[in-house]
CSV table of C-alpha atoms in Angstrom, one decimal:
chain,number,residue,atom,x,y,z
A,1,MET,CA,-23.2,-22.5,-14.9
A,2,THR,CA,-22.2,-20.6,-11.8
A,3,GLN,CA,-19.4,-22.7,-10.7
A,4,THR,CA,-18.0,-23.1,-14.3
A,5,LYS,CA,-17.8,-19.5,-14.6
A,6,THR,CA,-16.1,-19.0,-11.0
A,7,ALA,CA,-13.8,-21.6,-11.9
A,8,SER,CA,-12.7,-20.0,-15.0
A,9,ARG,CA,-11.9,-16.8,-12.9
A,10,THR,CA,-9.5,-18.4,-10.9
A,11,PRO,CA,-6.2,-18.5,-13.2
A,12,GLY,CA,-7.1,-14.6,-13.9
A,13,PHE,CA,-7.4,-14.2,-10.0
A,14,VAL,CA,-4.1,-15.8,-9.5
A,15,THR,CA,-2.3,-13.9,-12.3
A,16,LEU,CA,-3.4,-10.6,-10.7
A,17,PHE,CA,-2.5,-11.7,-7.0
A,18,LEU,CA,0.9,-12.8,-7.9
A,19,ILE,CA,1.9,-9.4,-9.8
A,20,GLU,CA,0.6,-7.5,-6.8
A,21,MET,CA,2.2,-10.0,-4.4
A,22,TRP,CA,5.4,-8.9,-5.9
A,23,GLU,CA,4.8,-5.3,-6.5
A,24,ARG,CA,4.1,-5.1,-2.9
A,25,PHE,CA,7.3,-7.1,-2.0
A,26,GLY,CA,9.5,-4.4,-3.6
A,27,TYR,CA,7.4,-1.6,-2.0
A,28,TYR,CA,7.6,-2.9,1.3
A,29,GLY,CA,10.6,-4.1,1.7
A,30,MET,CA,11.9,-0.8,0.6
A,31,THR,CA,9.6,1.0,3.4
A,32,ALA,CA,10.7,-1.1,6.1
A,33,VAL,CA,14.3,0.1,5.9
A,34,VAL,CA,14.3,3.6,4.3
A,35,VAL,CA,13.4,5.5,6.9
A,36,LEU,CA,15.9,4.1,9.1
A,37,PHE,CA,18.5,4.5,6.3
A,38,MET,CA,17.8,7.9,6.2
A,39,VAL,CA,18.3,8.3,9.9
A,40,GLN,CA,21.1,5.7,10.7
A,41,ASN,CA,23.1,5.8,7.5
A,42,LEU,CA,22.3,9.3,6.2
A,43,GLY,CA,22.5,11.2,9.4
A,44,TYR,CA,18.8,12.7,8.9
A,45,GLY,CA,16.9,14.0,11.9
A,46,ASP,CA,13.6,12.3,12.5
A,47,ASP,CA,11.4,15.4,11.1
A,48,ARG,CA,13.2,15.4,8.0
A,49,ALA,CA,13.0,11.7,7.6
A,50,ASN,CA,9.7,11.3,8.3
A,51,LEU,CA,8.7,14.0,5.8
A,52,THR,CA,10.6,13.0,3.1
A,53,PHE,CA,9.1,9.6,3.4
A,54,GLY,CA,5.4,11.3,3.8
A,55,ALA,CA,6.2,13.4,0.5
A,56,PHE,CA,7.4,10.3,-1.3
A,57,THR,CA,4.3,8.2,0.1
A,58,ALA,CA,1.9,10.9,-1.1
A,59,MET,CA,3.3,11.1,-4.8
A,60,ALA,CA,3.5,7.1,-4.7
A,61,TYR,CA,-0.5,7.3,-4.1
A,62,ALA,CA,-1.5,10.1,-5.9
A,63,VAL,CA,0.0,8.9,-9.4
A,64,PRO,CA,-2.8,6.6,-9.5
A,65,ALA,CA,-5.1,8.9,-10.4
A,66,ILE,CA,-3.3,9.3,-13.4
A,67,GLY,CA,-2.5,5.8,-13.8
A,68,GLY,CA,-5.9,4.7,-13.6
A,69,TRP,CA,-6.8,7.2,-16.5
A,70,ILE,CA,-3.9,5.9,-18.3
A,71,GLY,CA,-5.2,2.0,-18.0
A,72,ASP,CA,-8.8,3.1,-18.6
A,73,GLN,CA,-8.4,5.2,-21.9
A,74,VAL,CA,-4.9,4.9,-23.4
A,75,LEU,CA,-2.9,2.1,-23.0
A,76,GLY,CA,-5.3,-0.4,-21.4
A,77,SER,CA,-5.2,-1.9,-17.6
A,78,ARG,CA,-3.2,-4.7,-18.4
A,79,ARG,CA,-0.4,-2.8,-20.5
A,80,THR,CA,-0.3,-0.1,-17.9
A,81,THR,CA,0.0,-2.6,-15.1
A,82,LEU,CA,3.1,-4.3,-16.9
A,83,PHE,CA,4.3,-0.7,-17.8
A,84,GLY,CA,4.3,0.5,-14.0
A,85,ALA,CA,6.1,-2.7,-12.8
A,86,ILE,CA,8.9,-2.1,-15.1
A,87,ILE,CA,9.5,1.5,-14.1
A,88,LEU,CA,9.1,0.2,-10.3
A,89,ALA,CA,12.0,-2.2,-11.1
A,90,ILE,CA,14.1,0.4,-12.2
A,91,GLY,CA,13.4,2.6,-9.3
A,92,TYR,CA,14.6,-0.1,-6.9
A,93,GLY,CA,17.8,-0.6,-8.9
A,94,LEU,CA,18.7,2.8,-8.7
A,95,LEU,CA,18.3,2.7,-4.7
A,96,ALA,CA,20.5,-0.4,-4.8
A,97,LEU,CA,23.2,2.1,-6.2
A,98,PRO,CA,25.7,3.0,-3.4
A,99,TYR,CA,25.4,6.8,-4.2
A,100,PRO,CA,23.2,8.9,-1.6
A,101,GLY,CA,22.9,11.6,-4.1
A,102,LEU,CA,20.3,9.5,-5.8
A,103,LEU,CA,18.1,8.7,-3.0
A,104,PHE,CA,15.4,11.3,-4.4
A,105,LEU,CA,15.8,10.4,-8.0
A,106,ALA,CA,15.5,6.8,-7.1
A,107,LEU,CA,12.3,7.3,-4.8
A,108,SER,CA,10.5,9.4,-7.4
A,109,VAL,CA,11.0,6.8,-9.7
A,110,VAL,CA,9.4,4.4,-7.7
A,111,ALA,CA,6.7,6.7,-6.6
A,112,VAL,CA,5.7,7.4,-10.5
A,113,GLY,CA,6.1,3.7,-11.4
A,114,GLY,CA,4.0,2.7,-8.5
A,115,GLY,CA,1.3,5.0,-9.2
A,116,ILE,CA,1.2,4.2,-12.9
A,117,PHE,CA,0.9,0.5,-11.7
A,118,LYS,CA,-1.5,0.6,-8.8
A,119,ALA,CA,-4.8,1.5,-9.8
A,120,ASN,CA,-4.7,-1.1,-12.7
A,121,PRO,CA,-4.7,-4.7,-11.3
A,122,ALA,CA,-7.5,-3.7,-8.8
A,123,ASN,CA,-9.4,-2.8,-11.7
A,124,LEU,CA,-8.7,-6.0,-13.1
A,125,ILE,CA,-10.2,-7.9,-10.4
A,126,SER,CA,-13.4,-5.6,-10.5
A,127,LYS,CA,-13.8,-6.3,-14.1
A,128,LEU,CA,-13.0,-10.0,-13.4
A,129,TYR,CA,-15.9,-10.1,-10.9
A,130,GLU,CA,-18.3,-8.0,-12.8
A,131,GLY,CA,-21.9,-8.8,-11.9
A,132,ASP,CA,-21.0,-11.0,-8.7
A,133,THR,CA,-21.7,-8.7,-5.7
A,134,ALA,CA,-21.8,-11.6,-3.3
A,135,LYS,CA,-18.0,-12.6,-4.1
A,136,ILE,CA,-16.7,-9.0,-4.7
A,137,ASP,CA,-15.8,-8.5,-0.8
A,138,SER,CA,-14.4,-11.9,-0.2
A,139,ALA,CA,-12.4,-11.3,-3.8
A,140,PHE,CA,-10.8,-8.1,-2.4
A,141,THR,CA,-10.3,-9.6,0.9
A,142,LEU,CA,-8.2,-12.2,-0.7
A,143,TYR,CA,-6.4,-9.7,-3.1
A,144,TYR,CA,-5.5,-7.5,-0.2
A,145,MET,CA,-4.0,-10.8,1.3
A,146,ALA,CA,-1.8,-10.9,-1.8
A,147,VAL,CA,-0.3,-7.4,-0.5
A,148,ASN,CA,0.5,-8.3,2.8
A,149,VAL,CA,2.1,-12.0,1.6
A,150,GLY,CA,4.6,-9.6,-0.6
A,151,ALA,CA,5.0,-7.4,2.4
A,152,MET,CA,5.4,-10.1,5.0
A,153,ILE,CA,8.2,-11.9,3.1
A,154,SER,CA,10.1,-8.8,2.3
A,155,GLN,CA,9.6,-7.0,5.6
A,156,ILE,CA,11.3,-9.8,7.1
A,157,ALA,CA,14.0,-10.2,4.5
A,158,THR,CA,15.3,-6.6,4.0
A,159,PRO,CA,15.9,-5.4,7.6
A,160,LEU,CA,17.9,-8.6,8.0
A,161,ILE,CA,19.7,-8.3,4.7
A,162,ALA,CA,20.4,-4.3,5.6
A,163,ILE,CA,22.2,-5.5,9.0
A,164,TRP,CA,24.1,-8.9,7.9
A,165,VAL,CA,25.1,-7.4,4.1
A,166,GLY,CA,24.2,-3.6,3.6
A,167,TRP,CA,21.2,-1.1,2.8
A,168,HIS,CA,21.9,-1.3,-1.0
A,169,VAL,CA,21.8,-5.2,-1.0
A,170,ALA,CA,18.3,-4.8,0.5
A,171,PHE,CA,17.3,-2.2,-2.1
A,172,ALA,CA,18.4,-4.7,-4.9
A,173,VAL,CA,16.3,-7.6,-3.3
A,174,CYS,CA,13.6,-5.5,-4.1
A,175,ALA,CA,14.2,-5.0,-7.6
A,176,GLY,CA,14.9,-8.8,-8.0
A,177,GLY,CA,11.2,-9.2,-6.4
A,178,LEU,CA,10.1,-6.9,-9.4
A,179,VAL,CA,12.1,-8.9,-12.1
A,180,ILE,CA,10.2,-12.1,-10.7
A,181,GLY,CA,6.9,-10.4,-10.9
A,182,ILE,CA,7.2,-9.3,-14.3
A,183,VAL,CA,8.2,-12.6,-15.6
A,184,ASN,CA,5.7,-14.2,-14.1
A,185,PHE,CA,2.7,-11.9,-15.3
A,186,LEU,CA,4.3,-12.1,-19.1
A,187,ILE,CA,4.2,-15.9,-18.7
A,188,MET,CA,0.5,-16.1,-17.3
A,189,ARG,CA,-1.1,-13.0,-19.1
A,190,ARG,CA,-2.9,-15.2,-21.2
A,191,HIS,CA,-5.5,-15.9,-18.4
A,192,LEU,CA,-6.6,-12.1,-18.3
A,193,ALA,CA,-7.0,-12.2,-22.4
A,194,HIS,CA,-10.8,-11.4,-21.9
A,195,VAL,CA,-10.5,-9.2,-19.0
A,196,GLY,CA,-9.5,-5.3,-19.4
A,197,SER,CA,-10.3,-1.8,-20.6
A,198,GLY,CA,-11.2,-0.8,-23.9
A,199,PRO,CA,-7.6,-0.1,-25.4
A,200,ASP,CA,-6.5,-3.5,-24.4
A,201,PHE,CA,-8.4,-5.1,-26.8
A,202,GLU,CA,-6.9,-2.6,-29.6
A,203,PRO,CA,-4.0,-3.1,-31.4
A,204,PHE,CA,-0.6,-2.2,-29.4
A,205,SER,CA,0.2,1.5,-30.2
A,206,ALA,CA,4.0,2.8,-30.1
A,207,LYS,CA,2.9,6.3,-30.2
A,208,LYS,CA,0.8,6.2,-27.3
A,209,THR,CA,3.4,4.3,-25.4
A,210,LEU,CA,6.0,6.5,-26.3
A,211,LEU,CA,3.8,9.7,-24.9
A,212,VAL,CA,3.0,7.9,-21.7
A,213,LEU,CA,6.7,7.3,-21.4
A,214,ALA,CA,7.6,11.0,-21.7
A,215,GLY,CA,4.8,12.0,-19.6
A,216,ALA,CA,6.3,9.6,-16.8
A,217,LEU,CA,9.7,11.0,-17.1
A,218,ALA,CA,8.4,14.4,-16.6
A,219,GLY,CA,6.3,13.1,-13.6
A,220,ILE,CA,9.6,11.8,-12.3
A,221,ALA,CA,11.7,15.3,-12.8
A,222,LEU,CA,8.4,16.7,-11.2
A,223,VAL,CA,8.2,14.4,-8.1
A,224,VAL,CA,12.0,14.7,-7.4
A,225,MET,CA,11.3,18.7,-6.9
A,226,ILE,CA,8.9,17.8,-4.6
A,227,VAL,CA,10.1,15.2,-2.6
A,228,GLN,CA,13.3,17.0,-1.6
A,229,ASN,CA,11.6,20.3,-0.7
A,230,MET,CA,9.2,20.4,2.1
A,231,THR,CA,7.6,23.6,1.3
A,232,ILE,CA,6.9,22.4,-2.4
A,233,ALA,CA,5.5,19.1,-1.0
A,234,ARG,CA,3.0,20.7,1.6
A,235,ALA,CA,1.8,22.7,-1.3
A,236,VAL,CA,1.4,20.2,-3.6
A,237,VAL,CA,-0.6,17.9,-1.0
A,238,TRP,CA,-3.0,20.9,-0.4
A,239,LEU,CA,-3.2,21.1,-4.3
A,240,ALA,CA,-3.8,17.6,-4.5
A,241,PHE,CA,-6.5,17.7,-1.8
A,242,ALA,CA,-8.1,20.5,-3.8
A,243,ALA,CA,-8.2,18.6,-7.1
A,244,LEU,CA,-9.9,15.5,-5.2
A,245,ILE,CA,-13.0,17.5,-4.2
A,246,GLY,CA,-12.6,18.9,-7.8
A,247,ILE,CA,-13.0,15.3,-9.2
A,248,PHE,CA,-15.8,14.2,-7.0
A,249,THR,CA,-17.6,17.7,-7.6
A,250,LEU,CA,-17.5,16.9,-11.4
A,251,LEU,CA,-18.5,13.4,-11.1
A,252,ILE,CA,-21.7,14.6,-8.8
A,253,TRP,CA,-22.4,17.3,-11.2
A,254,LYS,CA,-22.5,15.1,-14.3
A,255,SER,CA,-24.7,12.7,-12.3
A,256,ASN,CA,-28.7,11.8,-12.0
A,257,ALA,CA,-30.1,11.6,-8.8
A,258,ARG,CA,-29.8,7.9,-8.4
A,259,GLU,CA,-26.2,7.9,-9.5
A,260,ARG,CA,-25.3,10.8,-6.9
A,261,LYS,CA,-26.3,8.1,-4.1
A,262,GLY,CA,-23.5,5.8,-4.9
A,263,LEU,CA,-20.8,8.6,-5.5
A,264,TRP,CA,-22.1,10.4,-1.9
A,265,ALA,CA,-21.3,6.7,-0.4
A,266,VAL,CA,-18.1,6.5,-2.1
A,267,ILE,CA,-17.0,10.1,-1.0
A,268,ILE,CA,-18.0,9.7,2.9
A,269,LEU,CA,-16.1,6.2,2.8
A,270,THR,CA,-13.2,7.7,1.3
A,271,ALA,CA,-13.1,10.5,4.1
A,272,GLU,CA,-13.1,7.6,6.7
A,273,THR,CA,-10.4,6.0,4.8
A,274,MET,CA,-8.1,8.9,4.9
A,275,LEU,CA,-8.7,9.3,8.5
A,276,PHE,CA,-7.6,5.4,8.5
A,277,PHE,CA,-4.1,6.1,6.7
A,278,ILE,CA,-3.0,8.6,9.0
A,279,PHE,CA,-2.8,5.9,11.5
A,280,TYR,CA,-1.5,3.2,8.9
A,281,GLN,CA,1.5,5.6,8.0
A,282,GLN,CA,2.7,5.5,11.9
A,283,MET,CA,3.6,1.8,11.0
A,284,MET,CA,6.4,3.4,8.7
A,285,THR,CA,7.5,6.3,10.8
A,286,SER,CA,7.0,6.7,14.4
A,287,LEU,CA,6.2,3.0,15.2
A,288,THR,CA,9.5,2.0,13.4
A,289,LEU,CA,11.4,4.7,15.6
A,290,PHE,CA,9.5,3.6,18.6
A,291,ALA,CA,10.7,0.1,18.1
A,292,LEU,CA,14.2,1.2,17.4
A,293,ARG,CA,14.6,3.1,20.6
A,294,ASN,CA,11.9,1.8,23.3
A,295,VAL,CA,11.1,-1.7,22.5
A,296,ASP,CA,13.3,-4.6,23.8
A,297,LEU,CA,14.0,-6.3,20.6
A,298,HIS,CA,15.8,-9.1,22.1
A,299,LEU,CA,13.6,-12.2,22.2
A,300,ASN,CA,14.2,-15.7,23.5
A,301,VAL,CA,11.9,-18.3,22.3
A,302,PHE,CA,12.6,-22.0,23.6
A,303,GLY,CA,16.1,-21.0,24.7
A,304,LEU,CA,17.1,-19.7,21.3
A,305,HIS,CA,18.1,-15.8,21.2
A,306,TYR,CA,17.0,-13.3,18.5
A,307,ALA,CA,17.5,-9.9,18.3
A,308,VAL,CA,14.6,-8.3,15.9
A,309,PRO,CA,15.7,-5.4,13.4
A,310,ALA,CA,13.3,-2.5,14.2
A,311,GLY,CA,12.6,-2.4,10.5
A,312,GLN,CA,11.3,-6.1,10.8
A,313,VAL,CA,8.7,-5.1,13.4
A,314,GLN,CA,6.6,-3.6,10.6
A,315,ALA,CA,6.2,-7.4,9.3
A,316,LEU,CA,3.8,-8.1,12.2
A,317,ASP,CA,1.1,-6.4,10.3
A,318,PRO,CA,1.1,-8.4,7.2
A,319,ILE,CA,1.4,-11.5,9.3
A,320,TRP,CA,-1.5,-10.8,11.1
A,321,ILE,CA,-3.4,-9.8,8.0
A,322,PHE,CA,-2.1,-13.2,6.2
A,323,ILE,CA,-3.6,-14.9,9.5
A,324,LEU,CA,-7.0,-12.8,9.6
A,325,SER,CA,-8.0,-12.5,5.9
A,326,PRO,CA,-9.2,-16.0,5.3
A,327,ILE,CA,-11.3,-15.8,8.3
A,328,LEU,CA,-13.0,-12.4,7.4
A,329,ALA,CA,-13.2,-13.8,3.8
A,330,TRP,CA,-15.3,-17.0,5.1
A,331,LEU,CA,-17.2,-14.8,7.4
A,332,TYR,CA,-18.5,-12.2,4.8
A,333,ASN,CA,-19.4,-15.4,2.5
A,334,SER,CA,-21.1,-17.1,5.7
A,335,LEU,CA,-23.2,-13.8,6.3
A,336,SER,CA,-24.1,-13.6,3.0
A,337,ARG,CA,-25.3,-16.9,2.6
A,338,GLY,CA,-27.2,-16.3,5.9
A,339,ARG,CA,-29.1,-13.3,7.3
A,340,GLY,CA,-27.4,-11.0,5.1
A,341,ASP,CA,-23.3,-9.6,5.4
A,342,LEU,CA,-22.8,-6.6,7.7
A,343,HIS,CA,-23.0,-3.2,5.7
A,344,ILE,CA,-19.7,-1.4,4.6
A,345,ALA,CA,-20.2,1.3,6.7
A,346,SER,CA,-20.8,-0.9,9.9
A,347,LYS,CA,-17.2,-2.7,8.9
A,348,PHE,CA,-15.6,1.0,8.7
A,349,ALA,CA,-17.1,1.6,12.2
A,350,ILE,CA,-16.1,-1.5,13.8
A,351,GLY,CA,-12.6,-1.1,12.3
A,352,PHE,CA,-12.3,2.2,13.8
A,353,VAL,CA,-13.0,0.9,17.1
A,354,ILE,CA,-10.6,-1.8,16.9
A,355,LEU,CA,-8.2,0.6,15.8
A,356,SER,CA,-8.4,2.9,18.7
A,357,LEU,CA,-7.8,-0.2,21.1
A,358,GLY,CA,-4.6,-1.1,19.0
A,359,PHE,CA,-2.9,2.6,19.7
A,360,PHE,CA,-4.3,2.7,23.2
A,361,THR,CA,-2.1,-0.6,23.7
A,362,TYR,CA,1.0,1.1,22.3
A,363,GLY,CA,0.3,3.9,24.5
A,364,ILE,CA,-0.4,1.9,28.0
A,365,SER,CA,2.7,-0.3,27.4
A,366,GLY,CA,4.8,2.7,28.2
A,367,LEU,CA,3.2,2.1,32.1
A,368,PHE,CA,4.9,-1.3,32.0
A,369,ALA,CA,8.2,0.0,30.3
A,370,VAL,CA,11.5,-1.2,32.4
A,371,GLN,CA,14.4,1.8,31.9
A,372,GLY,CA,12.6,2.9,28.9
A,373,LYS,CA,12.1,-0.3,27.0
A,374,VAL,CA,8.6,-1.7,26.7
A,375,ALA,CA,8.4,-5.7,26.0
A,376,PHE,CA,8.0,-6.9,22.5
A,377,GLY,CA,4.4,-8.6,23.1
A,378,TRP,CA,2.9,-4.8,23.5
A,379,MET,CA,3.8,-4.6,19.5
A,380,ILE,CA,2.5,-8.2,18.9
A,381,GLY,CA,-0.6,-6.9,20.4
A,382,GLY,CA,-1.1,-3.3,18.9
A,383,TYR,CA,-0.3,-4.5,15.4
A,384,GLY,CA,-2.7,-7.3,15.8
A,385,LEU,CA,-5.2,-4.9,16.5
A,386,GLN,CA,-4.5,-2.6,14.1
A,387,ALA,CA,-4.3,-5.1,11.4
A,388,LEU,CA,-7.8,-6.1,12.1
A,389,GLY,CA,-9.0,-2.4,11.9
A,390,GLU,CA,-7.0,-2.1,8.6
A,391,LEU,CA,-8.9,-5.3,6.9
A,392,LEU,CA,-12.2,-3.8,8.0
A,393,ILE,CA,-11.4,-0.1,6.4
A,394,SER,CA,-8.6,-0.4,3.9
A,395,GLY,CA,-9.1,-3.9,2.8
A,396,LEU,CA,-12.5,-2.9,1.8
A,397,GLY,CA,-11.9,0.2,0.4
A,398,LEU,CA,-11.6,-1.2,-3.0
A,399,ALA,CA,-14.5,-3.3,-2.8
A,400,MET,CA,-16.3,0.0,-2.2
A,401,VAL,CA,-15.4,1.7,-5.4
A,402,SER,CA,-16.2,-1.3,-7.3
A,403,ARG,CA,-19.8,-1.4,-5.8
A,404,TYR,CA,-20.5,2.0,-6.2
A,405,VAL,CA,-18.9,3.3,-9.5
A,406,GLY,CA,-19.6,2.1,-12.9
A,407,PRO,CA,-17.4,-0.1,-14.7
A,408,ARG,CA,-15.9,2.8,-17.3
A,409,LEU,CA,-14.8,5.1,-14.7
A,410,ARG,CA,-14.0,2.7,-12.2
A,411,GLY,CA,-10.2,2.9,-13.0
A,412,PHE,CA,-10.0,6.3,-12.7
A,413,VAL,CA,-12.2,6.9,-9.6
A,414,MET,CA,-9.8,4.0,-7.9
A,415,GLY,CA,-7.0,6.0,-8.9
A,416,SER,CA,-8.9,8.9,-7.0
A,417,TRP,CA,-9.0,6.8,-4.0
A,418,PHE,CA,-5.5,6.4,-3.7
A,419,LEU,CA,-4.9,10.0,-4.2
A,420,ALA,CA,-6.9,10.5,-1.1
A,421,THR,CA,-4.5,7.9,0.6
A,422,GLY,CA,-1.6,9.5,-0.8
A,423,ILE,CA,-2.7,12.9,1.0
A,424,SER,CA,-3.7,11.1,4.3
A,425,GLN,CA,-0.4,9.3,4.4
A,426,TYR,CA,1.8,12.5,4.3
A,427,LEU,CA,-0.4,13.8,7.0
A,428,GLY,CA,0.3,10.7,8.7
A,429,SER,CA,4.0,11.6,8.9
A,430,PHE,CA,3.5,15.1,9.9
A,431,VAL,CA,1.4,13.6,12.7
A,432,ALA,CA,4.6,11.5,13.2
A,433,THR,CA,7.0,14.6,13.9
A,434,TYR,CA,5.1,15.2,17.0
A,435,ALA,CA,7.4,12.3,18.6
A,436,ALA,CA,10.3,13.6,17.0
A,437,VAL,CA,13.4,13.1,18.8
A,438,PRO,CA,16.1,15.7,19.2
A,439,ARG,CA,19.6,14.3,17.9
A,440,SER,CA,21.1,15.0,21.4
A,441,VAL,CA,18.5,12.9,23.2
A,442,THR,CA,19.7,9.1,23.2
A,443,ASN,CA,18.1,7.9,26.7
A,444,PRO,CA,14.9,5.9,26.0
A,445,VAL,CA,13.4,7.0,29.3
A,446,GLU,CA,13.6,10.3,27.7
A,447,THR,CA,12.4,9.3,24.4
A,448,LEU,CA,9.6,7.2,25.9
A,449,PRO,CA,6.7,9.8,26.5
A,450,LEU,CA,7.3,11.2,23.3
A,451,TYR,CA,6.0,8.1,21.8
A,452,THR,CA,3.2,7.1,24.5
A,453,HIS,CA,1.8,10.5,24.3
A,454,LEU,CA,1.4,10.6,20.3
A,455,PHE,CA,0.0,7.0,21.0
A,456,TYR,CA,-2.8,8.1,23.2
A,457,GLY,CA,-3.6,11.0,21.3
A,458,LEU,CA,-4.1,9.0,18.1
A,459,GLY,CA,-6.4,6.4,20.1
A,460,PHE,CA,-8.6,9.0,21.2
A,461,VAL,CA,-8.5,10.2,17.7
A,462,ALA,CA,-9.7,7.0,16.6
A,463,ILE,CA,-12.6,6.9,18.9
A,464,ILE,CA,-13.9,10.1,17.5
A,465,GLY,CA,-13.7,8.6,14.1
A,466,ALA,CA,-15.7,5.6,15.2
A,467,VAL,CA,-18.6,7.6,17.1
A,468,ILE,CA,-18.9,9.3,13.3
A,469,ALA,CA,-18.4,6.3,11.5
A,470,ILE,CA,-21.3,4.9,13.9
A,471,ALA,CA,-23.4,8.0,13.4
A,472,ILE,CA,-23.6,8.0,9.7
A,473,VAL,CA,-24.3,4.1,9.2
A,474,PRO,CA,-27.9,4.9,8.7
A,475,LEU,CA,-27.4,7.8,6.2
A,476,MET,CA,-24.7,5.2,4.0
A,477,LYS,CA,-27.7,2.6,4.5
A,478,ARG,CA,-30.1,5.0,2.6
A,479,LEU,CA,-27.3,5.8,0.1
A,480,SER,CA,-26.5,2.3,-0.8
A,481,VAL,CA,-27.2,1.3,-4.6
A,482,THR,CA,-26.9,-2.2,-6.2
A,483,GLU,CA,-24.3,-2.6,-8.6
A,484,GLU,CA,-27.1,-2.7,-11.5
A,485,GLU,CA,-28.3,0.8,-10.5
A,486,VAL,CA,-24.8,2.3,-11.3
A,487,VAL,CA,-24.6,3.8,-14.6
A,488,ILE,CA,-22.1,6.1,-16.3
A,489,PRO,CA,-22.8,10.0,-15.4
A,490,ALA,CA,-23.6,11.5,-19.1
A,491,GLY,CA,-20.8,13.5,-20.8
A,492,ILE,CA,-17.9,11.6,-19.2
A,493,PRO,CA,-16.1,9.5,-21.7
A,494,GLY,CA,-15.1,5.6,-21.3
A,495,THR,CA,-15.1,2.1,-22.6
A,496,ILE,CA,-15.4,-1.1,-21.6
A,497,ARG,CA,-15.5,-4.9,-23.0
A,498,GLU,CA,-17.4,-6.8,-20.9
A,499,GLU,CA,-16.3,-10.5,-19.7
A,500,GLU,CA,-16.9,-12.8,-22.4
């Protein structure tokens, strides 16, 4: 019976795997080149480019708190996934138009579309594996690999397209990826017919859809104002942080003693995840600009010469994750069949230790620089360590919510987890400005210490994060509850259709 049930999940998992892969194809293809586009094509300074990108990512990860609610309570998770993907395709299409004045509008459409989309496929994965705690970590690890398959393909392709053909063609490729994902989802959606939130099993409502569309348009207008004004962006990030605290306070207040254990576990692990994403944001900001200015990107492999585009260095992260994800999934399953899997808090602690080694690798590389340029191998090693830390922290964040939060509110709490991610990514962009290079400085010997100083500092911060994570492992074990213990706080509405 178990084998039949597991086999029946496979087509549904593949459907969600593919829509997530194509959505991430578009997003990471865009992020691979957009900071460079602002610096090299639009003439932005490092500070403005980093903070504009940070404001965009903050909004892109803040909206899922609302997108999760729309999926839970209004349109249904399946319909909201499709709705968000369509808006995303429009946003990338706007970026593809050769009009610089559309930048803020296009980024805002992508932020809102991605926010509506983001929490819902993960919520459907949770429902697909409802009641099977032994499979949930490995399922989300493989699902996280979908993110990185899409990212790997696009991060290799779009920087080359930007150089060979043009920036806007690279953005058009991102739009094309979303179109493919939408068509594929429509073809395969029958495999998810038995999975979803309450509204998925109700007749289609044109009124609700139009209301969500109106809300999305209003959200786009608001995000345009935020992204192009750094003062407003900072204020909104602080407001989002206050909202995050308010959300968890409400949930705890509505919970009984047993329910609070799981919620406190989510809060603690979310705080650790926020710290992680400050490091993660360096890939698209300081590490990309470091690669542009201070990494020898000219490779000779078996006599073949290849000049790596600076944006393409980001592809090292999904390449490593693509390699490491199946290994970790196998390890989790093996441990669960043997003496028992490591506690998720222990995985977070190990992740921070490995993350610190990655940033120390970047910092130490400066000691071996030749005329201000470091060898590409240092980036390969640093990204490998960073990717392994990422899998142990961010890759399990969604599994954390699935394990500790009741099903009727899971989409909303997943959205809150993405809100925390957005806040930390803005903070990461702010941290990247500490290595901002003045426009008058072009000598790699002068720019190198700006970056290595930042990377050493981040390495020490990661060590502090690791010490804290290790210290609270015993507390996290006491807070742990099984999936069967999680019930819904009284007074908070929600609906769920059990897996048939």
